[in-house]
Amino acid sequence: MLEMKHITKRFPGIVALNDVSLSLKRGEVHALVGENGAGKSTLMKILSGVYQADEGELLIDGKEVHPTRTRESEKLGINIIFQEFSLVPDLNAYENIFLGREIRTKLGTLDSRAMRRMAREALDRLDMHFPLDCPVADLTVAEQQSVEIVKATIFKCNFLVLDEPTATLTPREVKKLFEVIERLKALGVGCFFISHHLEEIFEIADTVSVLRDGCHVYTGQVNDCTQDELISKMVGREVTQAFPPKRGVAEEADAPIMEVRKLRFPGSDEISFEVRRGEILGVAGLVGAKRTESFLALIGRDPSIEKEVLFQGKPIELRSPHEALTHGIGYLPEDRKRTGLFLPFSIRSNIVISTVARLTNKLGMVLPREEKTLSDRFIQRMRIRTTSDLKTVSELSGGNQQKVIIARWLASNCKLLIFDEPTRGIDVGAKAEIYVMLQELAAQGLGVIVISSDLPEVIGLCDRVLVMRYGSIRATLTGADINSEKIMLYASGGENG
Amino acid sequence: MGEAAASGATSHEEPTGLVGLAKATVARPEFVSFVALIVLMVLTSFMNENFFTVDNLLNITRQVSTTGIIAVGMTFVILTGGIDLSVGAIVALASTLMAGMIANMGFPFWLASLVAILGGACTGAVSGFFIARFALPPIIVTLAMMEIPRGLGLIYTNGYPLPIDREFGFIGREYVLGLPIPTLIMLIVFAAAYFVLNRLPIGRYVYAVGGNEDAAILSGIRTARIKLMVYAVSGFTAAIAGMIQTSRLLSGQPNSAIGVELDAIAAVVLGGTAITGGRGHIVGTLIGALLLGVLNNSLNMIGLSPYSQRVVKGVILLIAVLIGYLRKRNSR
């Protein structure tokens, strides 16, 4: 029995987990659901020793344990399979399975025969089939996941955490995975199963718990509740209040600022949609829905994906983000630190980088005074809290960093802005400010697209919502249809999904 | 960017007053090298009275000019997060081509220089093309480009130096305004680089590519062009160094400038530019180049053998990088 009691975990400016108590029995599948940011991942990272809880305790069979790194939690019999696999692509399956805990012969050399035999036995035990001797890079995603499962369970494993294991699997592969989970159950392994796909939970789990905003709001047998009940528990709060009222854009009257046709990923349906002047178009979907990929392809970040784009009534080519920007289409990336900010640079440099070519005199020389004027204007308009525009951007809080990125694109005078997760990981106050700003932009006649995994945000903010799943649009919702039940339904594959 | 780099690692406020200015100066990463340069000069002048003479100091700047000019292009490359190992080979190719044009084809000096320098820029652009277009690792591409131009120079001269007339030695040997011409050219190249990096949009883009390439792409910067450009700039400055050398040695030297890429990289790093790109300053590179030059000169003056000199240089480079790292870590 694995017990978490009164776990609280704080990060600067945010309480990620607030007094959460959960338990997991051997041979039980315990589903954990909640929106993005509800605290599921944080909880699992505490289990694996990546984070330490600020308060509360972790017990195994009644004995308190304190893992401080992954290796320690593994020794305690807790193994976690994250969404991002931790396999070395160029090593083959059994080398990955035994990585760092290789079996050696008496001479100290690698005993590959013993390792192969042990791996083979594990495969038989779980009724899995994949080649042990080819580099894992050549295996399918599902096979790589199998490697991870064997790796996690080949030594002592009493508790296994599966973080969104089905996000990137085909329905057939999901079925196969569930058979493996059943076998693990029979072997006495307790599983935490994290998934956004509610129908799967009713198929595989015994127990289900709901987290919302870091709080534990529900635990019960899966048979005791319905999918709708779970969704309302996940979404929970009154969602409309935090948002400024929608403007109620006339549906067909407004001309589309952009029409996208036939954007298509290999193996997916075509994506076609339009954005109207003055509206906020939401894009909802679960992990693996390819929302970010679609819009990166749209602005030409991946020129190999073909599409047809009409912008302000005229067909245009978008072969690079540069070209998109010259047409007035800007994309604000979801990952601030990785693809958004220039961390070593000042706030000023971060704001003006897309605009600096315009802040020049006749000789093409940059005018520092113009740069300062522009960045100061946006620091003020975005209410970025800083003592100087020369402060290094890495020293700002997440919310202020996000505002710096938004300022960069506002400064570039775009006609259409694509915001990818504009409020991820920032505090409530900054969120509200960003919402107001998004509505102002739409009111000024810009096209605004908001890609978001935050359901209340999509519901409270957007005039129309595209729901995506596996690289295609499954529904376009308007008006009263924009609610969490409908979005979840289409996003998780209901209604002929 | 310019001001981000200038504000150093700890101080972000605009420097106000003498104290603020002093603090900002101390925080700059190249400050360590600057102090080392001063200390070295003081120490050497005690040990040898001939060190602190106008002649010797001017001589040092002339000796430094080749490495210094090459290090300017290298600064552009390293600011984008790249590296250019081909500069020595480009010096040699430019040198032999230029001598050939003068000696065998009767080109006037200015035209031969112009062709050689543009040829150097094009050779650099070839590296840049492969790095930008196919996202090949710079260290591999320029390793290959270390061989090709060098080989072409050797083919052209059959491996022998190609002499030119004494009259073509003025660039390498004469003085203007009391300064050796190579020193003057070096200062002009640094000034031009300062202008480009700090006052032109393209300079901002160079920093942006090294600061975060993905963010730069999404911000609408044509990063491939910037990469192509910095390697062309590096080839350009290397060829200028080749031109000076040809004039000074009165011959095209296919075997010259071997290992100069390492001195240039050392100058850039000693100047506080981050090897991972995005942070650094061209003035730091000048300090770094001068430090290397003064070090060479003073080790000669105190009579250290060339073998020992290499050990000392290596140790100093290591210490400088270590101090830079510690300062950066402690400022966090």
PDB file of C-alpha atoms in Angstrom, chain A residues 47-239:
ATOM      1  CA  LEU A  47       6.499  10.213  -5.815  1.00  0.00           C
ATOM      2  CA  SER A  48       9.558   9.807  -7.995  1.00  0.00           C
ATOM      3  CA  GLY A  49      11.748  11.970  -5.780  1.00  0.00           C
ATOM      4  CA  VAL A  50      12.235  14.713  -8.369  1.00  0.00           C
ATOM      5  CA  TYR A  51      10.498  17.143  -6.001  1.00  0.00           C
ATOM      6  CA  GLN A  52      10.186  17.001  -2.227  1.00  0.00           C
ATOM      7  CA  ALA A  53       6.899  17.876  -0.578  1.00  0.00           C
ATOM      8  CA  ASP A  54       6.903  20.971   1.616  1.00  0.00           C
ATOM      9  CA  GLU A  55       4.425  19.330   3.974  1.00  0.00           C
ATOM     10  CA  GLY A  56       2.914  15.891   4.339  1.00  0.00           C
ATOM     11  CA  GLU A  57       4.316  12.400   4.246  1.00  0.00           C
ATOM     12  CA  LEU A  58       4.791   9.467   1.941  1.00  0.00           C
ATOM     13  CA  LEU A  59       4.221   5.964   3.333  1.00  0.00           C
ATOM     14  CA  ILE A  60       4.861   2.534   1.905  1.00  0.00           C
ATOM     15  CA  ASP A  61       3.162  -0.252   3.825  1.00  0.00           C
ATOM     16  CA  GLY A  62       2.843   2.155   6.744  1.00  0.00           C
ATOM     17  CA  LYS A  63       6.516   3.086   6.786  1.00  0.00           C
ATOM     18  CA  GLU A  64       7.492   6.663   6.054  1.00  0.00           C
ATOM     19  CA  VAL A  65       9.892   7.136   3.123  1.00  0.00           C
ATOM     20  CA  HIS A  66      11.711  10.159   1.725  1.00  0.00           C
ATOM     21  CA  PRO A  67      12.973   9.562  -1.791  1.00  0.00           C
ATOM     22  CA  THR A  68      15.147  12.460  -2.955  1.00  0.00           C
ATOM     23  CA  ARG A  69      15.995  11.148  -6.371  1.00  0.00           C
ATOM     24  CA  THR A  70      14.583   8.794  -8.959  1.00  0.00           C
ATOM     25  CA  ARG A  71      17.002   5.998  -8.126  1.00  0.00           C
ATOM     26  CA  GLU A  72      15.824   6.022  -4.505  1.00  0.00           C
ATOM     27  CA  SER A  73      12.148   5.803  -5.374  1.00  0.00           C
ATOM     28  CA  GLU A  74      12.966   2.959  -7.759  1.00  0.00           C
ATOM     29  CA  LYS A  75      14.620   1.109  -4.894  1.00  0.00           C
ATOM     30  CA  LEU A  76      11.416   1.611  -2.932  1.00  0.00           C
ATOM     31  CA  GLY A  77       9.548  -0.064  -5.773  1.00  0.00           C
ATOM     32  CA  ILE A  78       7.994   3.061  -7.280  1.00  0.00           C
ATOM     33  CA  ASN A  79       8.528   3.503 -11.014  1.00  0.00           C
ATOM     34  CA  ILE A  80       7.265   6.239 -13.255  1.00  0.00           C
ATOM     35  CA  ILE A  81       6.851   6.302 -17.003  1.00  0.00           C
ATOM     36  CA  PHE A  82       6.662   9.890 -18.113  1.00  0.00           C
ATOM     37  CA  GLN A  83       5.165  11.115 -21.346  1.00  0.00           C
ATOM     38  CA  GLU A  84       8.625  11.917 -22.593  1.00  0.00           C
ATOM     39  CA  PHE A  85      10.407   8.607 -22.737  1.00  0.00           C
ATOM     40  CA  SER A  86      13.823   8.395 -21.153  1.00  0.00           C
ATOM     41  CA  LEU A  87      15.318   5.962 -23.635  1.00  0.00           C
ATOM     42  CA  VAL A  88      18.674   6.305 -25.360  1.00  0.00           C
ATOM     43  CA  PRO A  89      17.685   6.166 -29.034  1.00  0.00           C
ATOM     44  CA  ASP A  90      20.844   4.512 -30.343  1.00  0.00           C
ATOM     45  CA  LEU A  91      20.948   1.705 -27.801  1.00  0.00           C
ATOM     46  CA  ASN A  92      18.833  -1.372 -28.387  1.00  0.00           C
ATOM     47  CA  ALA A  93      15.958  -2.482 -26.212  1.00  0.00           C
ATOM     48  CA  TYR A  94      17.727  -4.689 -23.676  1.00  0.00           C
ATOM     49  CA  GLU A  95      20.598  -2.193 -23.316  1.00  0.00           C
ATOM     50  CA  ASN A  96      18.016   0.448 -22.463  1.00  0.00           C
ATOM     51  CA  ILE A  97      16.202  -1.837 -20.056  1.00  0.00           C
ATOM     52  CA  PHE A  98      19.383  -2.468 -18.065  1.00  0.00           C
ATOM     53  CA  LEU A  99      20.911   0.963 -18.511  1.00  0.00           C
ATOM     54  CA  GLY A 100      22.856   1.909 -15.375  1.00  0.00           C
ATOM     55  CA  ARG A 101      22.129  -1.436 -13.689  1.00  0.00           C
ATOM     56  CA  GLU A 102      23.747  -3.804 -16.120  1.00  0.00           C
ATOM     57  CA  ILE A 103      24.304  -7.404 -15.201  1.00  0.00           C
ATOM     58  CA  ARG A 104      27.974  -8.297 -15.201  1.00  0.00           C
ATOM     59  CA  THR A 105      29.914 -11.496 -15.481  1.00  0.00           C
ATOM     60  CA  LYS A 106      32.454 -12.481 -12.843  1.00  0.00           C
ATOM     61  CA  LEU A 107      35.128 -10.712 -14.896  1.00  0.00           C
ATOM     62  CA  GLY A 108      33.177  -7.475 -14.777  1.00  0.00           C
ATOM     63  CA  THR A 109      32.271  -7.479 -18.445  1.00  0.00           C
ATOM     64  CA  LEU A 110      28.669  -7.072 -19.564  1.00  0.00           C
ATOM     65  CA  ASP A 111      26.697 -10.301 -19.410  1.00  0.00           C
ATOM     66  CA  SER A 112      24.530  -9.655 -22.433  1.00  0.00           C
ATOM     67  CA  ARG A 113      23.290 -13.228 -22.527  1.00  0.00           C
ATOM     68  CA  ALA A 114      21.852 -12.997 -19.008  1.00  0.00           C
ATOM     69  CA  MET A 115      20.366  -9.592 -19.742  1.00  0.00           C
ATOM     70  CA  ARG A 116      18.730 -10.833 -22.928  1.00  0.00           C
ATOM     71  CA  ARG A 117      17.334 -13.829 -21.079  1.00  0.00           C
ATOM     72  CA  MET A 118      15.895 -11.711 -18.275  1.00  0.00           C
ATOM     73  CA  ALA A 119      14.380  -9.272 -20.757  1.00  0.00           C
ATOM     74  CA  ARG A 120      12.900 -12.135 -22.754  1.00  0.00           C
ATOM     75  CA  GLU A 121      11.299 -13.555 -19.603  1.00  0.00           C
ATOM     76  CA  ALA A 122       9.826 -10.181 -18.745  1.00  0.00           C
ATOM     77  CA  LEU A 123       8.367  -9.908 -22.226  1.00  0.00           C
ATOM     78  CA  ASP A 124       6.755 -13.322 -21.917  1.00  0.00           C
ATOM     79  CA  ARG A 125       5.364 -12.438 -18.498  1.00  0.00           C
ATOM     80  CA  LEU A 126       3.608  -9.400 -19.942  1.00  0.00           C
ATOM     81  CA  ASP A 127       2.845 -11.017 -23.297  1.00  0.00           C
ATOM     82  CA  MET A 128       4.739  -8.333 -25.185  1.00  0.00           C
ATOM     83  CA  HIS A 129       6.442  -8.632 -28.515  1.00  0.00           C
ATOM     84  CA  PHE A 130       9.150  -6.325 -29.724  1.00  0.00           C
ATOM     85  CA  PRO A 131      12.669  -6.859 -31.052  1.00  0.00           C
ATOM     86  CA  LEU A 132      15.295  -6.711 -28.293  1.00  0.00           C
ATOM     87  CA  ASP A 133      18.233  -6.215 -30.613  1.00  0.00           C
ATOM     88  CA  CYS A 134      17.470  -3.181 -32.717  1.00  0.00           C
ATOM     89  CA  PRO A 135      18.015   0.456 -31.708  1.00  0.00           C
ATOM     90  CA  VAL A 136      14.935   1.770 -29.925  1.00  0.00           C
ATOM     91  CA  ALA A 137      14.884   4.706 -32.342  1.00  0.00           C
ATOM     92  CA  ASP A 138      13.676   2.209 -34.965  1.00  0.00           C
ATOM     93  CA  LEU A 139      10.773   0.990 -32.818  1.00  0.00           C
ATOM     94  CA  THR A 140       7.267   2.436 -32.959  1.00  0.00           C
ATOM     95  CA  VAL A 141       6.080   4.706 -30.174  1.00  0.00           C
ATOM     96  CA  ALA A 142       4.012   1.870 -28.724  1.00  0.00           C
ATOM     97  CA  GLU A 143       7.007  -0.475 -28.768  1.00  0.00           C
ATOM     98  CA  GLN A 144       9.163   2.165 -27.128  1.00  0.00           C
ATOM     99  CA  GLN A 145       6.526   2.442 -24.438  1.00  0.00           C
ATOM    100  CA  SER A 146       6.710  -1.325 -23.977  1.00  0.00           C
ATOM    101  CA  VAL A 147      10.463  -0.996 -23.515  1.00  0.00           C
ATOM    102  CA  GLU A 148       9.789   1.609 -20.841  1.00  0.00           C
ATOM    103  CA  ILE A 149       7.313  -0.660 -19.110  1.00  0.00           C
ATOM    104  CA  VAL A 150       9.730  -3.575 -19.065  1.00  0.00           C
ATOM    105  CA  LYS A 151      12.487  -1.258 -17.887  1.00  0.00           C
ATOM    106  CA  ALA A 152      10.268  -0.058 -15.044  1.00  0.00           C
ATOM    107  CA  THR A 153       9.079  -3.467 -13.952  1.00  0.00           C
ATOM    108  CA  ILE A 154      12.002  -5.810 -14.522  1.00  0.00           C
ATOM    109  CA  PHE A 155      13.447  -5.274 -11.054  1.00  0.00           C
ATOM    110  CA  LYS A 156      11.484  -4.506  -7.931  1.00  0.00           C
ATOM    111  CA  CYS A 157       8.279  -2.747  -8.915  1.00  0.00           C
ATOM    112  CA  ASN A 158       5.239  -2.580  -6.682  1.00  0.00           C
ATOM    113  CA  PHE A 159       3.838   0.717  -7.879  1.00  0.00           C
ATOM    114  CA  LEU A 160       3.857   2.034 -11.414  1.00  0.00           C
ATOM    115  CA  VAL A 161       2.835   5.497 -12.544  1.00  0.00           C
ATOM    116  CA  LEU A 162       1.767   5.908 -16.160  1.00  0.00           C
ATOM    117  CA  ASP A 163       1.640   9.567 -17.168  1.00  0.00           C
ATOM    118  CA  GLU A 164      -0.665  10.000 -20.181  1.00  0.00           C
ATOM    119  CA  PRO A 165       0.369   6.672 -21.632  1.00  0.00           C
ATOM    120  CA  THR A 166      -2.266   6.693 -24.357  1.00  0.00           C
ATOM    121  CA  ALA A 167      -1.755  10.235 -25.645  1.00  0.00           C
ATOM    122  CA  THR A 168       0.222   9.182 -28.689  1.00  0.00           C
ATOM    123  CA  LEU A 169      -1.123   5.667 -29.269  1.00  0.00           C
ATOM    124  CA  THR A 170      -3.578   4.413 -31.877  1.00  0.00           C
ATOM    125  CA  PRO A 171      -6.793   2.778 -30.584  1.00  0.00           C
ATOM    126  CA  ARG A 172      -5.390  -0.700 -31.264  1.00  0.00           C
ATOM    127  CA  GLU A 173      -2.209   0.048 -29.395  1.00  0.00           C
ATOM    128  CA  VAL A 174      -4.267   1.409 -26.508  1.00  0.00           C
ATOM    129  CA  LYS A 175      -6.141  -1.896 -26.320  1.00  0.00           C
ATOM    130  CA  LYS A 176      -2.850  -3.775 -26.212  1.00  0.00           C
ATOM    131  CA  LEU A 177      -1.540  -1.459 -23.492  1.00  0.00           C
ATOM    132  CA  PHE A 178      -4.628  -2.167 -21.404  1.00  0.00           C
ATOM    133  CA  GLU A 179      -3.961  -5.898 -21.676  1.00  0.00           C
ATOM    134  CA  VAL A 180      -0.467  -5.271 -20.354  1.00  0.00           C
ATOM    135  CA  ILE A 181      -1.862  -3.208 -17.486  1.00  0.00           C
ATOM    136  CA  GLU A 182      -4.263  -6.064 -16.644  1.00  0.00           C
ATOM    137  CA  ARG A 183      -1.312  -8.446 -16.477  1.00  0.00           C
ATOM    138  CA  LEU A 184       0.610  -6.051 -14.243  1.00  0.00           C
ATOM    139  CA  LYS A 185      -2.454  -5.898 -11.996  1.00  0.00           C
ATOM    140  CA  ALA A 186      -2.544  -9.677 -11.815  1.00  0.00           C
ATOM    141  CA  LEU A 187       1.144  -9.623 -10.861  1.00  0.00           C
ATOM    142  CA  GLY A 188       0.263  -7.382  -7.928  1.00  0.00           C
ATOM    143  CA  VAL A 189       1.504  -4.079  -9.291  1.00  0.00           C
ATOM    144  CA  GLY A 190      -0.505  -0.997  -8.317  1.00  0.00           C
ATOM    145  CA  CYS A 191      -0.860   1.560 -11.068  1.00  0.00           C
ATOM    146  CA  PHE A 192      -1.537   5.275 -11.082  1.00  0.00           C
ATOM    147  CA  PHE A 193      -3.040   5.956 -14.477  1.00  0.00           C
ATOM    148  CA  ILE A 194      -3.067   9.587 -15.607  1.00  0.00           C
ATOM    149  CA  SER A 195      -5.189  10.367 -18.620  1.00  0.00           C
ATOM    150  CA  HIS A 196      -7.318  13.040 -20.183  1.00  0.00           C
ATOM    151  CA  HIS A 197      -9.322  10.436 -22.061  1.00  0.00           C
ATOM    152  CA  LEU A 198     -12.158   9.781 -19.685  1.00  0.00           C
ATOM    153  CA  GLU A 199     -13.655   6.848 -21.558  1.00  0.00           C
ATOM    154  CA  GLU A 200     -10.377   4.976 -21.040  1.00  0.00           C
ATOM    155  CA  ILE A 201     -10.659   5.463 -17.326  1.00  0.00           C
ATOM    156  CA  PHE A 202     -13.967   3.685 -17.224  1.00  0.00           C
ATOM    157  CA  GLU A 203     -12.418   0.863 -19.194  1.00  0.00           C
ATOM    158  CA  ILE A 204      -9.280   0.251 -17.174  1.00  0.00           C
ATOM    159  CA  ALA A 205      -9.422   1.870 -13.742  1.00  0.00           C
ATOM    160  CA  ASP A 206     -10.835   0.595 -10.451  1.00  0.00           C
ATOM    161  CA  THR A 207     -10.670   3.878  -8.593  1.00  0.00           C
ATOM    162  CA  VAL A 208     -10.619   7.451  -9.799  1.00  0.00           C
ATOM    163  CA  SER A 209      -9.426  10.653  -8.123  1.00  0.00           C
ATOM    164  CA  VAL A 210      -9.863  14.189  -9.333  1.00  0.00           C
ATOM    165  CA  LEU A 211      -7.416  17.036  -8.742  1.00  0.00           C
ATOM    166  CA  ARG A 212      -8.364  20.619  -9.383  1.00  0.00           C
ATOM    167  CA  ASP A 213      -6.058  23.618  -8.889  1.00  0.00           C
ATOM    168  CA  GLY A 214      -3.801  21.577  -6.640  1.00  0.00           C
ATOM    169  CA  CYS A 215      -6.631  20.342  -4.432  1.00  0.00           C
ATOM    170  CA  HIS A 216      -7.908  16.826  -4.075  1.00  0.00           C
ATOM    171  CA  VAL A 217     -11.637  17.125  -4.824  1.00  0.00           C
ATOM    172  CA  TYR A 218     -12.864  13.564  -5.312  1.00  0.00           C
ATOM    173  CA  THR A 219     -12.004   9.896  -4.924  1.00  0.00           C
ATOM    174  CA  GLY A 220     -14.364   7.030  -5.640  1.00  0.00           C
ATOM    175  CA  GLN A 221     -14.963   3.772  -7.474  1.00  0.00           C
ATOM    176  CA  VAL A 222     -15.265   4.306 -11.223  1.00  0.00           C
ATOM    177  CA  ASN A 223     -18.606   2.495 -11.198  1.00  0.00           C
ATOM    178  CA  ASP A 224     -20.023   5.064  -8.795  1.00  0.00           C
ATOM    179  CA  CYS A 225     -19.778   8.022 -11.143  1.00  0.00           C
ATOM    180  CA  THR A 226     -20.428   9.010 -14.737  1.00  0.00           C
ATOM    181  CA  GLN A 227     -18.234  10.717 -17.280  1.00  0.00           C
ATOM    182  CA  ASP A 228     -20.290  13.908 -16.975  1.00  0.00           C
ATOM    183  CA  GLU A 229     -19.888  13.949 -13.219  1.00  0.00           C
ATOM    184  CA  LEU A 230     -16.137  13.590 -13.568  1.00  0.00           C
ATOM    185  CA  ILE A 231     -15.942  16.441 -16.046  1.00  0.00           C
ATOM    186  CA  SER A 232     -17.926  18.768 -13.816  1.00  0.00           C
ATOM    187  CA  LYS A 233     -15.679  17.857 -10.896  1.00  0.00           C
ATOM    188  CA  MET A 234     -12.581  18.555 -12.972  1.00  0.00           C
ATOM    189  CA  VAL A 235     -13.820  21.897 -14.229  1.00  0.00           C
ATOM    190  CA  GLY A 236     -15.662  22.655 -11.040  1.00  0.00           C
ATOM    191  CA  ARG A 237     -15.458  26.310 -10.436  1.00  0.00           C
ATOM    192  CA  GLU A 238     -17.691  28.972 -11.870  1.00  0.00           C
ATOM    193  CA  VAL A 239     -15.765  29.788 -14.994  1.00  0.00           C
TER     194      VAL A 239
END
